Tab-separated table of C-alpha atoms and ligand atoms in Angstrom:
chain	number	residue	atom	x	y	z
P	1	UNK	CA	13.344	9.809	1.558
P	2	UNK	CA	10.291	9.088	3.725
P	3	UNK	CA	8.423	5.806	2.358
P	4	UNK	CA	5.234	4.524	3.395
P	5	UNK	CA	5.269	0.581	3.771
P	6	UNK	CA	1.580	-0.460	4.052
P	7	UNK	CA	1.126	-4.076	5.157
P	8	UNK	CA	4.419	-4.202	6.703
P	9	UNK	CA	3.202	-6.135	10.101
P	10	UNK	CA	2.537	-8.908	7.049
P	11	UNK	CA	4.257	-11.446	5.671
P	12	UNK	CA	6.034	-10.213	2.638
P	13	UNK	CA	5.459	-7.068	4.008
P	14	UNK	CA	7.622	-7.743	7.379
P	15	UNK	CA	10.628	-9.402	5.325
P	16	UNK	CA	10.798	-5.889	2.515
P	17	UNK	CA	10.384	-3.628	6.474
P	18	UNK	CA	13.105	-5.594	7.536
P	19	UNK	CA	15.124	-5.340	4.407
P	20	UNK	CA	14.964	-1.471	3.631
P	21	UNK	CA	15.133	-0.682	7.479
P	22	UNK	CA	18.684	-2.436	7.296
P	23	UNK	CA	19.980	-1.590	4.069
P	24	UNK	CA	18.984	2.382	4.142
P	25	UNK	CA	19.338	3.944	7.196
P	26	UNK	CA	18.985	7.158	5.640
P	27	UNK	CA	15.099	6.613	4.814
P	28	UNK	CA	12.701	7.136	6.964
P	29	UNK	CA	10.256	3.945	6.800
P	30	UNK	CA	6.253	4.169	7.966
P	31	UNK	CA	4.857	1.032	8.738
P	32	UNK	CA	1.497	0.964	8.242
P	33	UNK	CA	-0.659	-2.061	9.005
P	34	UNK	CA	-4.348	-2.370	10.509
P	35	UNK	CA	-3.212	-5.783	12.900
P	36	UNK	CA	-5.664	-7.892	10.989
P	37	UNK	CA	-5.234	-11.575	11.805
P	38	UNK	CA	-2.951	-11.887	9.191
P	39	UNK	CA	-0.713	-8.891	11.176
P	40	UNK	CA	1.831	-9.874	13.730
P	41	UNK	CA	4.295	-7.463	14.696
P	42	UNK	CA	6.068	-9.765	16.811
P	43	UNK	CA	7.395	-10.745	12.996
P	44	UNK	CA	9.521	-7.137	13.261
P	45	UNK	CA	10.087	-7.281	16.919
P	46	UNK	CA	13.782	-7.399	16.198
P	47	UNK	CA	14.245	-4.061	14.264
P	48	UNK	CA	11.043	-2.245	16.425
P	49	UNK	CA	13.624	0.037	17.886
P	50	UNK	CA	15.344	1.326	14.804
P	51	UNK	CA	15.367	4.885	14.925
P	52	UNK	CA	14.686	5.096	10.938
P	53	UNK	CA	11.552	2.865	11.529
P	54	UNK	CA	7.842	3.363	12.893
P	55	UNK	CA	4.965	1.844	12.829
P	56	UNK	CA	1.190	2.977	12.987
P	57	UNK	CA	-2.012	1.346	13.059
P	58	UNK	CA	-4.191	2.463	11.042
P	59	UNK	CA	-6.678	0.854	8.494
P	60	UNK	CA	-6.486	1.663	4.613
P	61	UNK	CA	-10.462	1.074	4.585
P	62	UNK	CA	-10.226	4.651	6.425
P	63	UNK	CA	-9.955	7.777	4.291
P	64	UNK	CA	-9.770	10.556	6.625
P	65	UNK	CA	-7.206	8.899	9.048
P	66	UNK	CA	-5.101	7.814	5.304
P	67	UNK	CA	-5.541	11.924	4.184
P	68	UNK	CA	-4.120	13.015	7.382
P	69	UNK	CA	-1.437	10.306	7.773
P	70	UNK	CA	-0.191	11.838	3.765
P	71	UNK	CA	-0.564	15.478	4.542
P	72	UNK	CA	1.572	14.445	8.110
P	73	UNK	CA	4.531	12.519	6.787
P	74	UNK	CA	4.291	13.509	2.795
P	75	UNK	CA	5.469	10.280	1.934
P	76	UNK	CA	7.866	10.495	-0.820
P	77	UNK	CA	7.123	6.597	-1.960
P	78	UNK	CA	4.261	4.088	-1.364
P	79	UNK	CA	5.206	0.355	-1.018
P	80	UNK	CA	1.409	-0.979	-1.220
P	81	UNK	CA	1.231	-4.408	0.064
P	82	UNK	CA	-1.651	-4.039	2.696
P	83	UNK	CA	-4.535	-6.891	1.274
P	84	UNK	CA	-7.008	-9.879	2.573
P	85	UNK	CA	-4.478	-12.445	0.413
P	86	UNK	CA	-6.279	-15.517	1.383
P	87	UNK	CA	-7.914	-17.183	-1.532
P	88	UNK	CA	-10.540	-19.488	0.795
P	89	UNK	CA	-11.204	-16.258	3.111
P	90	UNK	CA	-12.539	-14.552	-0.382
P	91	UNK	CA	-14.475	-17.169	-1.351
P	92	UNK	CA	-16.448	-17.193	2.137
P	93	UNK	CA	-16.511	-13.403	2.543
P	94	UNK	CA	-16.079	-11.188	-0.963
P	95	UNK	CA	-16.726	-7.901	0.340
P	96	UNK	CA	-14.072	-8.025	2.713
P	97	UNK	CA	-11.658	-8.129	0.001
P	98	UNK	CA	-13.100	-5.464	-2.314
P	99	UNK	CA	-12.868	-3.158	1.046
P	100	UNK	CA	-9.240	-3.343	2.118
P	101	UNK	CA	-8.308	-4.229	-1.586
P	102	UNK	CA	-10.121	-2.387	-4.095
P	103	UNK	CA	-11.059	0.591	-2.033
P	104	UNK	CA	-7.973	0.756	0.725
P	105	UNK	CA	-6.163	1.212	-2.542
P	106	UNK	CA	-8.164	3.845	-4.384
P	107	UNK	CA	-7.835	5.753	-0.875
P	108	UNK	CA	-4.084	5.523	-0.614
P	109	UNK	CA	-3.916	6.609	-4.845
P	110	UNK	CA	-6.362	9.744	-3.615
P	111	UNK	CA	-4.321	10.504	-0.523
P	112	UNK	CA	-1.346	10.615	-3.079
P	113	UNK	CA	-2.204	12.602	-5.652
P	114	UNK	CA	-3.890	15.210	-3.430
P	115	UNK	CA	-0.742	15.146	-0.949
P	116	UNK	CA	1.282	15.927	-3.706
P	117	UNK	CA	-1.359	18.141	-5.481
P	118	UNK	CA	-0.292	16.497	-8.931
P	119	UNK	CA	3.486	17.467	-8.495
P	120	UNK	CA	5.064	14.140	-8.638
P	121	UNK	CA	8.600	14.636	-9.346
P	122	UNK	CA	10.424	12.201	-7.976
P	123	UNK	CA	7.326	10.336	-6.264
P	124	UNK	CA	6.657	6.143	-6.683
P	125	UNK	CA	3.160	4.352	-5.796
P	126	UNK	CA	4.310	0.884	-6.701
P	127	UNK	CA	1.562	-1.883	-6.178
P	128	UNK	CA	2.973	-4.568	-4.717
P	129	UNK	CA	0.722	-7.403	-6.848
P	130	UNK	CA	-0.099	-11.368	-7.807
P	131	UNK	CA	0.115	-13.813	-10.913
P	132	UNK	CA	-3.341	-14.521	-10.086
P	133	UNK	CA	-4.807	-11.819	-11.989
P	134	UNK	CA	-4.207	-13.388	-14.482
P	135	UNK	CA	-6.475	-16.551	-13.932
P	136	UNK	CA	-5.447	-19.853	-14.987
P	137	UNK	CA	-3.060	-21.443	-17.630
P	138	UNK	CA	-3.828	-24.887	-18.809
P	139	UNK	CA	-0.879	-27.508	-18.858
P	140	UNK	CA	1.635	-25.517	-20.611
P	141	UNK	CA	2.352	-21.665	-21.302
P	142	UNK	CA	3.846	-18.974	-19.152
P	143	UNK	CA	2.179	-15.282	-17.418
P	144	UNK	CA	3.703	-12.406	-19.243
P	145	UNK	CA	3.354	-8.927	-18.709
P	146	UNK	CA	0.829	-8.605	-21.702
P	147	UNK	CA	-1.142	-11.837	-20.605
P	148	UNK	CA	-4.986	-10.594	-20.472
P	149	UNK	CA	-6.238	-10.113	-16.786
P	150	UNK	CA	-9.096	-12.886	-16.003
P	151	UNK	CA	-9.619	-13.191	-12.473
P	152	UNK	CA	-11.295	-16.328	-11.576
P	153	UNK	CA	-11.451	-15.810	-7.139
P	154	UNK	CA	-13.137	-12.929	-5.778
P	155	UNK	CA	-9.126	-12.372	-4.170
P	156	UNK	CA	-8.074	-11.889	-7.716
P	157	UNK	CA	-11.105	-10.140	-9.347
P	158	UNK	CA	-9.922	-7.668	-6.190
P	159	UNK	CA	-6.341	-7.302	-6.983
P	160	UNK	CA	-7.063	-7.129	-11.029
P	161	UNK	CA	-9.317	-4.218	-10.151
P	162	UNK	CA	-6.347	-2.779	-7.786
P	163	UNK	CA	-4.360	-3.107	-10.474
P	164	UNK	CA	-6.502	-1.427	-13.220
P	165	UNK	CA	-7.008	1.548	-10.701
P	166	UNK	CA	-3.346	2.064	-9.979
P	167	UNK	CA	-2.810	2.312	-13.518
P	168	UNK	CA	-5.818	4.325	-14.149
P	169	UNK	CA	-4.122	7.049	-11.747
P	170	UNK	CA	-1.132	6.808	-13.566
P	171	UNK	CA	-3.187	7.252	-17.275
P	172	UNK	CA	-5.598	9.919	-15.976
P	173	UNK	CA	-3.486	12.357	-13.546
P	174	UNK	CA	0.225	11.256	-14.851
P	175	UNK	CA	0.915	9.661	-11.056
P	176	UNK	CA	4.109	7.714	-11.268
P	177	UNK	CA	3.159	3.853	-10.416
P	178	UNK	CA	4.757	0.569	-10.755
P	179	UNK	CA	3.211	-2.935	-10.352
P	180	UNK	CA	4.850	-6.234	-10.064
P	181	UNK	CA	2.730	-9.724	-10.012
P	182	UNK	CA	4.636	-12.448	-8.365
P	183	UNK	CA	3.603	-16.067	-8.081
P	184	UNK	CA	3.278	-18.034	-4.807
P	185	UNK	CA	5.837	-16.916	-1.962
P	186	UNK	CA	6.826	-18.997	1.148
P	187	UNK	CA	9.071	-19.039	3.830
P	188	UNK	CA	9.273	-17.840	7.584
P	189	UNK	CA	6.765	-15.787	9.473
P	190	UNK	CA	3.996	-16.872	6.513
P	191	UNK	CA	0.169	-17.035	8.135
P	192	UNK	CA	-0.572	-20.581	8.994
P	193	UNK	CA	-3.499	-20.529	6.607
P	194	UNK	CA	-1.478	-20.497	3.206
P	195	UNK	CA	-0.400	-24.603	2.321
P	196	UNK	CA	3.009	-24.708	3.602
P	197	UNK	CA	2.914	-23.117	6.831
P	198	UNK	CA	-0.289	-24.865	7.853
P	199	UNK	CA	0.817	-28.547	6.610
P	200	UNK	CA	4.113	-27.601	8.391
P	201	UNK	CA	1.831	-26.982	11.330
P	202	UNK	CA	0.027	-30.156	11.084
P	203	UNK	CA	2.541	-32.580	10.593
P	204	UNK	CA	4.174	-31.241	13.834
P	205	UNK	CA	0.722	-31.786	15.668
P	206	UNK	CA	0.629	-35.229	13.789
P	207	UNK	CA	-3.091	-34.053	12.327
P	208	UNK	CA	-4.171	-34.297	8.550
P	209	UNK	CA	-3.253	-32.823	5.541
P	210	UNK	CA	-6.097	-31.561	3.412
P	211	UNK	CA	-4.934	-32.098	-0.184
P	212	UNK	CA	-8.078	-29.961	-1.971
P	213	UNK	CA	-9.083	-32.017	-5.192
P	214	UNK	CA	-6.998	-34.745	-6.700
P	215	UNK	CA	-3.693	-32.145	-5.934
P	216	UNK	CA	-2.727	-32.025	-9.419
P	217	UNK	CA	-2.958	-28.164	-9.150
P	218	UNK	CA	0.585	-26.413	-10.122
P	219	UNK	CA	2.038	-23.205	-8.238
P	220	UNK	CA	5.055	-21.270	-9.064
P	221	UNK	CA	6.880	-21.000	-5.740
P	222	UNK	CA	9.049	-18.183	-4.515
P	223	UNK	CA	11.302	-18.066	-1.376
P	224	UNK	CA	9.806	-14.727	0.226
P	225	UNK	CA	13.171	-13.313	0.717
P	226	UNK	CA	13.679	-13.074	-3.320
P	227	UNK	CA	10.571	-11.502	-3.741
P	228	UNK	CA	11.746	-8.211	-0.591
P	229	UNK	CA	14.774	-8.306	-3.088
P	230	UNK	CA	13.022	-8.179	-6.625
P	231	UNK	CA	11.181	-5.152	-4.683
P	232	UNK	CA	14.124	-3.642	-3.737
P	233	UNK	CA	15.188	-3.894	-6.887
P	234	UNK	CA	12.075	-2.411	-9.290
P	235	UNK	CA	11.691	0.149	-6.276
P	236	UNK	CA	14.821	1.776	-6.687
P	237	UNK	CA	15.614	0.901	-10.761
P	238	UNK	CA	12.174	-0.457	-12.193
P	239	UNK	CA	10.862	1.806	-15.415
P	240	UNK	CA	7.864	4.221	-14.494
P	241	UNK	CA	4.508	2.594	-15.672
P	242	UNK	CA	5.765	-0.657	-16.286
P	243	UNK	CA	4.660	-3.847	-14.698
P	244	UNK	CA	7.101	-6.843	-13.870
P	245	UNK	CA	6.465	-10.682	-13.445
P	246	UNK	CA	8.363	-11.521	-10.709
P	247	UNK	CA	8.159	-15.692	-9.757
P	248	UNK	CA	10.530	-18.602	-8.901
P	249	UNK	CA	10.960	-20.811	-11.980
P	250	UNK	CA	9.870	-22.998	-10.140
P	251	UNK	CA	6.440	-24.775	-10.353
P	252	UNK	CA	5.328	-28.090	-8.208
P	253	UNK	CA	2.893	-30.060	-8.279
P	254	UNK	CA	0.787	-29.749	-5.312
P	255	UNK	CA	0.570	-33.758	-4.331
P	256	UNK	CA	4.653	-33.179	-5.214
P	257	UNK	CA	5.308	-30.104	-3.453
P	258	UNK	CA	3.627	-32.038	-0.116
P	259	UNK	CA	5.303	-35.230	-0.604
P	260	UNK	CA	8.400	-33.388	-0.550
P	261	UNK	CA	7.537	-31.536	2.770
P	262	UNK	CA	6.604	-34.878	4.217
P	263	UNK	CA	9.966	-36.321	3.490
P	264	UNK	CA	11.755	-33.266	4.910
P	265	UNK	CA	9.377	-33.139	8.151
P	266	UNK	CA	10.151	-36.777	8.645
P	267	UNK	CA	13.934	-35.930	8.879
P	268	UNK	CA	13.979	-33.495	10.814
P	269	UNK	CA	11.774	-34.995	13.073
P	270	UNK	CA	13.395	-38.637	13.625
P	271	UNK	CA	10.387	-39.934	12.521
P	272	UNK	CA	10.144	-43.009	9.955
P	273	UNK	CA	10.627	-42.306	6.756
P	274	UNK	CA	6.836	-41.967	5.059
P	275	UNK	CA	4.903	-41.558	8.477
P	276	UNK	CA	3.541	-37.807	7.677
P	277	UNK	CA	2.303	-39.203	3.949
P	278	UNK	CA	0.055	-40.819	6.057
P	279	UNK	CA	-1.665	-38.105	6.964
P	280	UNK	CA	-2.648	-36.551	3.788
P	281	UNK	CA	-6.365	-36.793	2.931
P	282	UNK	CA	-7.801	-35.720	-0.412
P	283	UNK	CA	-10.786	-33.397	0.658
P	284	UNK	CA	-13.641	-31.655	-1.555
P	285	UNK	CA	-11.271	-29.338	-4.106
P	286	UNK	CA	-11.523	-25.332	-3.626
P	287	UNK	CA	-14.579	-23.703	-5.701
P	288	UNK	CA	-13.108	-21.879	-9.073
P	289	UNK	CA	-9.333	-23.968	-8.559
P	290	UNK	CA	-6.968	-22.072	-10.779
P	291	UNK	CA	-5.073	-25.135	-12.211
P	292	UNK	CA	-1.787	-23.830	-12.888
P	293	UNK	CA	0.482	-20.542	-12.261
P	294	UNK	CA	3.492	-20.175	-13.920
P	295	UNK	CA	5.782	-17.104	-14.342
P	296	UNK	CA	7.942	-15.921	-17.090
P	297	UNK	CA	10.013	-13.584	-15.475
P	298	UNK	CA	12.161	-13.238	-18.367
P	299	UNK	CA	11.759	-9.174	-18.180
P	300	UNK	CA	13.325	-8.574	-15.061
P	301	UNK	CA	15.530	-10.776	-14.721
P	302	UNK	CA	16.800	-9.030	-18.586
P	303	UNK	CA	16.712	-5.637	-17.880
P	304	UNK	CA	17.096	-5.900	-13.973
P	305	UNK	CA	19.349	-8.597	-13.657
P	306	UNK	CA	16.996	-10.221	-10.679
P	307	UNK	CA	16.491	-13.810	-10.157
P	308	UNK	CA	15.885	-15.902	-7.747
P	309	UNK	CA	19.185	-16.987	-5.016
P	310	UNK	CA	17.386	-19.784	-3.215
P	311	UNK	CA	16.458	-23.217	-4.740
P	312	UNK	CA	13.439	-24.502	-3.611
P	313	UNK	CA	14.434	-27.810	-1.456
P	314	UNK	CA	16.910	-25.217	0.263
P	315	UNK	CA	14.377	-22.681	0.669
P	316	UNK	CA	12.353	-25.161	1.259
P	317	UNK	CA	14.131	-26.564	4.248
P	318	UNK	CA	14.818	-23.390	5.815
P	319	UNK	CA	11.354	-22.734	6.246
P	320	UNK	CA	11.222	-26.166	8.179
P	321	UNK	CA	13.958	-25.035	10.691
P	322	UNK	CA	12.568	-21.806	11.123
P	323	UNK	CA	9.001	-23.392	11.913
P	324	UNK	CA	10.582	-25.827	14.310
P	325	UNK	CA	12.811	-23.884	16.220
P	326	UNK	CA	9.694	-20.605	16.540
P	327	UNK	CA	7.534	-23.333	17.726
P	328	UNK	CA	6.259	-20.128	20.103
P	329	UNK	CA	5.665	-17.914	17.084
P	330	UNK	CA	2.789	-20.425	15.806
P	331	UNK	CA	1.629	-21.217	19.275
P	332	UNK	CA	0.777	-17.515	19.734
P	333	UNK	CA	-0.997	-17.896	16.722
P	334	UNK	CA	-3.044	-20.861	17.756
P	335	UNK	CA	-3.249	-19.611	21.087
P	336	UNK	CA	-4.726	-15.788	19.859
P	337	UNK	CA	-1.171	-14.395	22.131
P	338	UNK	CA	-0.002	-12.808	18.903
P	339	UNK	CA	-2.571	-10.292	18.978
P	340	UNK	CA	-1.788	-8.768	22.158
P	341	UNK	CA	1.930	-7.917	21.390
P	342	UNK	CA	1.085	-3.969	20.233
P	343	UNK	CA	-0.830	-3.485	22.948
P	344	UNK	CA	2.372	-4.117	24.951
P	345	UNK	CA	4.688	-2.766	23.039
P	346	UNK	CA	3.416	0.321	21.360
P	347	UNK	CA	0.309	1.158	23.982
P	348	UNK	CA	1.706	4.690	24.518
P	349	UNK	CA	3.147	5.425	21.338
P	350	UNK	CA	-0.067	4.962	19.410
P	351	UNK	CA	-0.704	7.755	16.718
P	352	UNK	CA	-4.111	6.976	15.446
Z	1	NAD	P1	-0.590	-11.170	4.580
Z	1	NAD	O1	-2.032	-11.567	4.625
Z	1	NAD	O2	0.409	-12.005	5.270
Z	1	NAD	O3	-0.432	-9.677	5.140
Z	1	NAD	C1	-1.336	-8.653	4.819
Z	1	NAD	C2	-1.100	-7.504	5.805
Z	1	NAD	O4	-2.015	-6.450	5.469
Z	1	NAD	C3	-1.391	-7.886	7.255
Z	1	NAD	O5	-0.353	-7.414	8.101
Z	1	NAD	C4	-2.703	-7.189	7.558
Z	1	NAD	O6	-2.839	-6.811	8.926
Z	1	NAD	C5	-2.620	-5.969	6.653
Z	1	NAD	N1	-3.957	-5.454	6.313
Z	1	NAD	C6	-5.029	-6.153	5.884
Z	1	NAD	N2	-6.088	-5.330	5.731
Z	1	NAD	C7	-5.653	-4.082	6.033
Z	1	NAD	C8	-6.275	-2.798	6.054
Z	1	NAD	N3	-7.576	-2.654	5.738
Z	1	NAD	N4	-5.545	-1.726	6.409
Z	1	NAD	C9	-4.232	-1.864	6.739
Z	1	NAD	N5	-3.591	-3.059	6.775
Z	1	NAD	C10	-4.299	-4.154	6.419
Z	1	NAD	O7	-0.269	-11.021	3.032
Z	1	NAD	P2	1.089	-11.354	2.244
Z	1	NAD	O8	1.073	-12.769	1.857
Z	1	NAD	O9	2.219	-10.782	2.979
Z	1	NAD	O10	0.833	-10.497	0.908
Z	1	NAD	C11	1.229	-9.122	0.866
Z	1	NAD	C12	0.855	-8.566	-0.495
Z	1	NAD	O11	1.505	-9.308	-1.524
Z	1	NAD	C13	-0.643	-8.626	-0.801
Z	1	NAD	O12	-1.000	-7.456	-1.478
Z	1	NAD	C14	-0.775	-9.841	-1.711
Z	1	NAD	O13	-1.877	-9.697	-2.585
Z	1	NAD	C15	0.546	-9.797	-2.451
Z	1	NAD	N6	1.045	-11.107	-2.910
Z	1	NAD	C16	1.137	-12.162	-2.049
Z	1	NAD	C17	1.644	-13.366	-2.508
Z	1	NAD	C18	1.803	-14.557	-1.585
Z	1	NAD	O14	2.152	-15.645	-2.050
Z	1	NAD	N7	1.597	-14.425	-0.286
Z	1	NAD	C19	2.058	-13.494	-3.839
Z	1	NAD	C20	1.951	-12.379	-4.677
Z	1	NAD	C21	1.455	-11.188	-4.204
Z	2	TYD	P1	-2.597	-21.273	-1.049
Z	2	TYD	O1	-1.409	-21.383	-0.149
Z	2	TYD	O2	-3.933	-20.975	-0.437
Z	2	TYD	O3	-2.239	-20.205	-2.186
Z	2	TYD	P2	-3.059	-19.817	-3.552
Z	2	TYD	O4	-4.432	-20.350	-3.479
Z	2	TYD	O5	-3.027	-18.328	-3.489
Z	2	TYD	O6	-2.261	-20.399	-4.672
Z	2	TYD	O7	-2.753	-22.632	-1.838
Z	2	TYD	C1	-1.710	-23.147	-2.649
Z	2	TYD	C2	-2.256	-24.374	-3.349
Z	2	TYD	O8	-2.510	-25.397	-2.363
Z	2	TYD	C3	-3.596	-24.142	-4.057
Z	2	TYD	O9	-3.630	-24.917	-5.250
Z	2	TYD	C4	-4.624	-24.669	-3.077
Z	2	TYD	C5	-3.891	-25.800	-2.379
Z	2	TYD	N1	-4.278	-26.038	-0.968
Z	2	TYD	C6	-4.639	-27.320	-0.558
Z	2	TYD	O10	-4.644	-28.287	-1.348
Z	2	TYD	N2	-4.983	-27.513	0.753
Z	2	TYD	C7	-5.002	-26.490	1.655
Z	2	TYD	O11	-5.349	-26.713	2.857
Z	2	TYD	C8	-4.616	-25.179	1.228
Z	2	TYD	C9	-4.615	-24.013	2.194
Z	2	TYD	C10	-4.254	-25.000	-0.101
């Protein structure tokens, strides 16, 4: 089976490469990933080499280079992950979102269905999707699968319409999709933009923490290795046309969730007990806040059997260690290194 990965160089998107490059050698896995900021391929440097593995830039925005890349490879399966995912990048810049989002994804459904010329016996697009569609639940209540979609950032209002258009390939021309909508992930190789990678950051640099609003705002948190499992797992055993809520059981309290990390940084860092509270600072909240997330992932977990392995203060500390002893991995961040790995690496391999 040949399956296209898009987004791979990503965060979630690196941990599922990594996954199905080691756990099915007999697929052949395409790696496709533009190497936006948010793309690091130093995050797969350790399985680069795998001969059932390869990787191609290339930019979903771009329909000719995605109609030749399907008619090349005929992927059998698309993984879709490829997105802008940042929730304050959307509010400052819209359009970028509706570009790689909305229409990257109407041009990998087109390259699809006219790859396979309708035929699509034995064929997946499964949208790799958020809660956030779903806007915001007040203090109590759970996501379901039949929740109504109500987008409140222009980041959601672009993965709603995603959504509605995968589906709307699968109505109109009978393609064979799959969506799941997870909650908040975290873990290793995560974008120092996203809250716990950049407070980790901060607290090793000793600068503030900006708490947005009074941080009463509730997240459903995931260790990102679960999620590259629940994939896994709907990829290969998920009903055709059905969506899944996948999240952690598992919601904090932001002011709670960074407490925590303080307490946990302050261990592992020999310093006194309390001194990274310090540096949290309540700044002006985020426009259109979505108070709360919260998943009821009651339908895969019953008729999957997935849930999540890691608790969160494991998980939680894990991520820590990993941060602290790939010190170099967010210094080539900082530093702008990280961006110069494919020209090193893949220069003369290139297919574009
Ligand atoms: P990320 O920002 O870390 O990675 C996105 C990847 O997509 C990057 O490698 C980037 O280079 C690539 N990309 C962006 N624009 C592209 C384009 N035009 N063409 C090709 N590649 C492009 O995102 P993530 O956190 O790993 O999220 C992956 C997916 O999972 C997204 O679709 C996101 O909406 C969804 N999701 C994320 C979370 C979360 O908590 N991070 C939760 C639920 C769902
Ligand atoms: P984020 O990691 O951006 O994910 P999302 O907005 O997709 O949920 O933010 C998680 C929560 O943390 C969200 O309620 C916003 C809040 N937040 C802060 O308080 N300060 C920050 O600097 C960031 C990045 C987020």
């Amino acid at each position: 089976m040949t399956i296209l990965i898009t987004g791979g160089a990503g965060f979630i998107g690196s941990h599922l490469v990594r996954l199905f490059v080691e756990k099915y050698p007999n697929y052949n896995i395409f790696n496709i990933d533009a190497l936006t900021y948010a793309g690091n391929l130093e995050n797969l440097k350790d399985i680069e080499s795998r001969s059932n593995y390869s990787f191609i830039k290339g930019d979903i925005t771009n329909g000719d280079f995605i109609n030749e890349l399907f008619e090349k490879y005929k992927f059998d399966a698309v993984i879709h992950l490829a997105a802008e995912s940042h929730v304050d990048r959307s509010i400052k810049d819209p359009l970028a979102f509706v570009k790689t989002n909305v229409i990257g994804t109407v041009n990998l459904l087109n390259a699809f269905k006219s790859c396979w010329r309708n035929n699509f016996e034995k064929k997946l697009f499964y949208h790799i999707s958020t809660d956030e569609v779903y806007g915001t639940l007040g203090k109590t209540g759970l996501f379901t699968e039949t929740t109504s979609y109500d987008p409140n950032s222009p980041y959601s209002a672009s993965k709603a319409s995603s959504d509605h258009f995968v589906r709307a390939y699968g109505e109109t021309y009978d393609m064979p999709y799959i969506i799941t909508n997870c909650s908040n992930n975290y873990g290793q190789n995560q974008f120092p933009e996203k809250l716990i990678p950049l407070f980790i950051n901060n607290i090793i640099h000793k600068k503030q923490l900006p708490v947005y609003g009074d941080g009463n705002y509730t997240r459903d948190w995931l260790y990102v290795k679960d999620h590259a499992i629940a994939i896994d797992l709907v990829f290969h055993k998920g009903k055709i046309s059905e969506t899944y809520n996948i999240g952690g059981f598992n919601e904090w309290k932001n002011i709670d969730l960074v407490k925590l990390l303080c307490r946990q940084m302050d261990e592992k860092l020999d310093r006194t007990i309390g001194s990274s509270e310090k540096l949290i600072t309540f700044v002006k909240d985020r426009p259109g806040h979505d108070l709360r997330y919260a998943i009821d992932a009651s339908k895969i977990k019953n008729e999957l059997g997935w849930k999540p392995s890691v608790n969160f203060e494991e998980g939680l500390k894990r991520t820590i260690d990993w941060y602290l002893n790939n010190e170099d991995w967010l210094n080539n961040i900082t530093s702008g290194n990280y961006q110069s790995y494919y020209e090193k690496q893949y220069n003369n391999l290139a297919i574009e």
